[in-house]
Each structure stands twice: as C-alpha cells, then as structure tokens.
Amino acid sequence: MDDCRPLGFLIGLPFAFISLIFSLVGLVIWLLGSIVSCICPCCSCCVGIVNMAMSIVRLPLEVVRWFVDQIPC
C-alpha cells in the first residue's frame, strides 16, 4: 500500500484516455505494417514502423504510471 496514489491516477485518467485513442491508431499501423512485412519480408522499413506502433499501443499505461509517479506521498 506504499505505492497507492489515487490522486495521481485520477489526474492521469484524461490523458490516458487521449493516449488510448493514439494506441488505437498505433494498433491500425501495427496491423498494416505486419501485413506488409509478411507480404514483402525484404521491407526493412516496416520493422521500424511496427516497433513504433507497439510503443504507441503501450502509451496509455505509461502515461498513467508517469502521472502516478509524479504525485508525492
């Protein structure tokens, strides 16, 4: 219970919602990049796009964690 900071969680929720929308865009980019890399495996640029999309998909969790860490005990 030492890391329980509900205020940081509540403040971060609107920003997490916005980043959730970004993560849905990242999911679409990831799907398209995966399909293109399966069709043409020599496309090395698709690997970078897929990795970027995966970091966008993880964005909501990172935003909430950042806000929770910013609130002092």
C-alpha positions as YAML, in Angstrom:
chain: A
units: angstrom
residues:
- id: 1
  name: MET
  ca: [0.00, 0.00, 0.00]
- id: 2
  name: ASP
  ca: [3.02, 2.33, -0.02]
- id: 3
  name: ASP
  ca: [2.65, 3.00, -3.75]
- id: 4
  name: CYS
  ca: [-1.08, 3.75, -3.59]
- id: 5
  name: ARG
  ca: [-1.53, 7.23, -5.06]
- id: 6
  name: PRO
  ca: [-5.15, 7.56, -6.15]
- id: 7
  name: LEU
  ca: [-4.83, 11.30, -6.84]
- id: 8
  name: GLY
  ca: [-2.16, 10.71, -9.48]
- id: 9
  name: PHE
  ca: [-4.31, 8.02, -11.02]
- id: 10
  name: LEU
  ca: [-7.34, 10.32, -11.21]
- id: 11
  name: ILE
  ca: [-5.35, 13.22, -12.65]
- id: 12
  name: GLY
  ca: [-3.82, 10.93, -15.27]
- id: 13
  name: LEU
  ca: [-7.12, 9.45, -16.48]
- id: 14
  name: PRO
  ca: [-7.98, 12.15, -19.07]
- id: 15
  name: PHE
  ca: [-4.50, 11.95, -20.53]
- id: 16
  name: ALA
  ca: [-4.70, 8.17, -20.54]
- id: 17
  name: PHE
  ca: [-7.95, 8.42, -22.49]
- id: 18
  name: ILE
  ca: [-6.28, 10.59, -25.12]
- id: 19
  name: SER
  ca: [-3.36, 8.19, -25.34]
- id: 20
  name: LEU
  ca: [-5.84, 5.31, -25.64]
- id: 21
  name: ILE
  ca: [-7.06, 6.91, -28.85]
- id: 22
  name: PHE
  ca: [-3.44, 7.12, -30.01]
- id: 23
  name: SER
  ca: [-2.99, 3.45, -29.14]
- id: 24
  name: LEU
  ca: [-5.89, 2.52, -31.40]
- id: 25
  name: VAL
  ca: [-4.15, 4.38, -34.22]
- id: 26
  name: GLY
  ca: [-0.97, 2.50, -33.31]
- id: 27
  name: LEU
  ca: [-2.87, -0.77, -33.50]
- id: 28
  name: VAL
  ca: [-4.00, 0.00, -37.04]
- id: 29
  name: ILE
  ca: [-0.44, 0.97, -38.02]
- id: 30
  name: TRP
  ca: [0.85, -2.24, -36.43]
- id: 31
  name: LEU
  ca: [-1.64, -4.37, -38.35]
- id: 32
  name: LEU
  ca: [-0.81, -2.70, -41.65]
- id: 33
  name: GLY
  ca: [2.93, -2.95, -41.01]
- id: 34
  name: SER
  ca: [2.64, -6.62, -40.09]
- id: 35
  name: ILE
  ca: [0.68, -7.38, -43.24]
- id: 36
  name: VAL
  ca: [3.17, -5.51, -45.44]
- id: 37
  name: SER
  ca: [6.15, -7.21, -43.76]
- id: 38
  name: CYS
  ca: [4.55, -10.63, -44.33]
- id: 39
  name: ILE
  ca: [3.93, -9.84, -47.99]
- id: 40
  name: CYS
  ca: [7.36, -8.36, -48.60]
- id: 41
  name: PRO
  ca: [9.85, -9.55, -45.93]
- id: 42
  name: CYS
  ca: [12.68, -7.56, -47.53]
- id: 43
  name: CYS
  ca: [11.00, -4.29, -46.45]
- id: 44
  name: SER
  ca: [13.22, -3.40, -43.51]
- id: 45
  name: CYS
  ca: [11.42, -0.08, -43.00]
- id: 46
  name: CYS
  ca: [8.27, -1.94, -41.97]
- id: 47
  name: VAL
  ca: [10.07, -3.32, -38.92]
- id: 48
  name: GLY
  ca: [10.69, 0.20, -37.61]
- id: 49
  name: ILE
  ca: [7.09, 1.17, -38.23]
- id: 50
  name: VAL
  ca: [5.83, -1.92, -36.37]
- id: 51
  name: ASN
  ca: [8.14, -1.20, -33.41]
- id: 52
  name: MET
  ca: [6.94, 2.41, -33.29]
- id: 53
  name: ALA
  ca: [3.33, 1.22, -33.38]
- id: 54
  name: MET
  ca: [3.95, -1.13, -30.45]
- id: 55
  name: SER
  ca: [5.32, 1.72, -28.36]
- id: 56
  name: ILE
  ca: [2.22, 3.76, -29.24]
- id: 57
  name: VAL
  ca: [-0.01, 0.86, -28.15]
- id: 58
  name: ARG
  ca: [1.73, 0.79, -24.73]
- id: 59
  name: LEU
  ca: [1.30, 4.56, -24.32]
- id: 60
  name: PRO
  ca: [-1.82, 4.63, -22.05]
- id: 61
  name: LEU
  ca: [-0.18, 2.50, -19.38]
- id: 62
  name: GLU
  ca: [3.00, 4.56, -19.49]
- id: 63
  name: VAL
  ca: [1.04, 7.82, -19.15]
- id: 64
  name: VAL
  ca: [-0.86, 6.63, -16.08]
- id: 65
  name: ARG
  ca: [2.34, 5.29, -14.48]
- id: 66
  name: TRP
  ca: [4.10, 8.61, -15.14]
- id: 67
  name: PHE
  ca: [1.30, 10.62, -13.50]
- id: 68
  name: VAL
  ca: [1.17, 8.30, -10.50]
- id: 69
  name: ASP
  ca: [4.93, 8.65, -10.04]
- id: 70
  name: GLN
  ca: [4.72, 12.48, -10.14]
- id: 71
  name: ILE
  ca: [2.42, 12.73, -7.10]
- id: 72
  name: PRO
  ca: [4.40, 12.81, -3.84]
- id: 73
  name: CYS
  ca: [3.36, 10.58, -0.98]
...
